[in-house]
mmCIF file of C-alpha atoms in Angstrom:
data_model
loop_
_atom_site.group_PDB
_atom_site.id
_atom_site.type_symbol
_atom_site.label_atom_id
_atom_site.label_comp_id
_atom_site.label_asym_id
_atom_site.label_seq_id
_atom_site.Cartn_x
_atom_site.Cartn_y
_atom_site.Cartn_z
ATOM 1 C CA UNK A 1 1.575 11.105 3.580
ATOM 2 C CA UNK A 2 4.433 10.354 1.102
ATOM 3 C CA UNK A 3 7.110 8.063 2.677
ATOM 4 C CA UNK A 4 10.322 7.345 0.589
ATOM 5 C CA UNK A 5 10.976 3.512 -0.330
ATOM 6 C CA UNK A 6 14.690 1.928 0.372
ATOM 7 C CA UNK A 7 15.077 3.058 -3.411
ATOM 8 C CA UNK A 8 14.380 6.885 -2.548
ATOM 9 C CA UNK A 9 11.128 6.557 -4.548
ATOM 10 C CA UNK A 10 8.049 8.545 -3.280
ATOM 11 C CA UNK A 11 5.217 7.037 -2.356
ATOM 12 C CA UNK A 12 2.068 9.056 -2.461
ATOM 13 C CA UNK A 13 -0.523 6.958 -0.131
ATOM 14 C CA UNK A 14 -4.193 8.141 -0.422
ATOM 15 C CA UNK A 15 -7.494 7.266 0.764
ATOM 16 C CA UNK A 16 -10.008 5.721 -1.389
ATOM 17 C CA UNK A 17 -13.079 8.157 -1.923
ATOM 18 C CA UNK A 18 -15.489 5.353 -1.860
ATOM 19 C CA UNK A 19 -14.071 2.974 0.618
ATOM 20 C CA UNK A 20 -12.370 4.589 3.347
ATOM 21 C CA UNK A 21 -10.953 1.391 4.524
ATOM 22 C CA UNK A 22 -9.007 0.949 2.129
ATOM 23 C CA UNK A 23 -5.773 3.152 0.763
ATOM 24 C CA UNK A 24 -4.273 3.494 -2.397
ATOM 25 C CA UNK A 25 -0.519 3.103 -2.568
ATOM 26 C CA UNK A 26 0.920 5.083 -5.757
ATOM 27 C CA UNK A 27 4.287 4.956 -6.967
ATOM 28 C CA UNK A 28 5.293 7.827 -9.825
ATOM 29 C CA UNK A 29 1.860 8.274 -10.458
ATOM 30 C CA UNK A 30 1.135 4.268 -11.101
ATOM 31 C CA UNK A 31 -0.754 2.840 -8.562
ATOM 32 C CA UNK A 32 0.722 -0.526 -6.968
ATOM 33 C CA UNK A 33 -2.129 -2.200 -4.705
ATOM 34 C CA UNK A 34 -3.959 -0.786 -1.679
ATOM 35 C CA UNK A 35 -3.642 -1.993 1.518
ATOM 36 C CA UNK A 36 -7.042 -2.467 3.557
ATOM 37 C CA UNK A 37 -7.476 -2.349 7.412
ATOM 38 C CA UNK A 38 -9.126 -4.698 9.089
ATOM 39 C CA UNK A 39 -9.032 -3.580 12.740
ATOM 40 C CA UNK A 40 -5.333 -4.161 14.009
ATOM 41 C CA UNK A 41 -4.307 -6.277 10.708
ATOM 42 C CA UNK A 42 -2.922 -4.320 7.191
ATOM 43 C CA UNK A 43 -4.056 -6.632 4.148
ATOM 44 C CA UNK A 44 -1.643 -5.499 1.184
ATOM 45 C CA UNK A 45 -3.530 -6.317 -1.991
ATOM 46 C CA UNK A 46 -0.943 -5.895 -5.064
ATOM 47 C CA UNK A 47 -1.796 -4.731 -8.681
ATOM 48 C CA UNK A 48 -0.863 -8.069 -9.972
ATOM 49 C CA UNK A 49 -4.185 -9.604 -7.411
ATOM 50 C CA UNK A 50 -1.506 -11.205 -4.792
ATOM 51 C CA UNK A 51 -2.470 -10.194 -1.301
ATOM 52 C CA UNK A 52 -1.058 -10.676 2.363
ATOM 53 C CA UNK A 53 -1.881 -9.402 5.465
ATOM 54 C CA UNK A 54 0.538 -8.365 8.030
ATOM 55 C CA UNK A 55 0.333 -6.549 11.470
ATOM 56 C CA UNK A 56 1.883 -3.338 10.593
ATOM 57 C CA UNK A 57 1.076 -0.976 7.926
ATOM 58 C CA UNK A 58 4.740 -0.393 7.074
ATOM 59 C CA UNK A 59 5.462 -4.048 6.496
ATOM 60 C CA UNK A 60 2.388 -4.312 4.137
ATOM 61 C CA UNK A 61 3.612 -0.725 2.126
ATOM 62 C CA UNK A 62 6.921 -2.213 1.715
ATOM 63 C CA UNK A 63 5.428 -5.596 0.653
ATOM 64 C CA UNK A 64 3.686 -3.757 -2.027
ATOM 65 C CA UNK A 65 7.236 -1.760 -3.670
ATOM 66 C CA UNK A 66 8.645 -5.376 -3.731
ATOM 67 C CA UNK A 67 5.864 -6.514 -5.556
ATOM 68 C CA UNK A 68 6.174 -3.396 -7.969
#
């Protein structure tokens, strides 16, 4: 499911082939963190090793292109 970022970037989100808990989050073909699910709770987990959790998934993609 691409979703477009404030900037009008895509964002290509896809599952991880090992780990289907977790998703990458790819921006121009770079990936910039994954975001895990733990139940009801989105834990973004940025290329640069910060992380956060938050309750929606949107909040945690949108964490991630700040981070970027």
């Amino acid at each position: 499911m691409p979703m477009r970022t404030p900037k009008g970037y895509m964002l290509l989100v896809c599952q991880d082939l090992f780990n289907p808990e977790l998703t990458h989050i790819m921006l121009k073909g770079v990936p910039i963190g994954f975001i895990e699910r733990r139940k009801t709770t989105y834990r973004a987990i940025a290329t640069n090793g910060r992380r956060k959790s938050f309750r929606g998934a949107k909040k945690a993609l949108l964490y991630l292109v700040k981070q970027k």
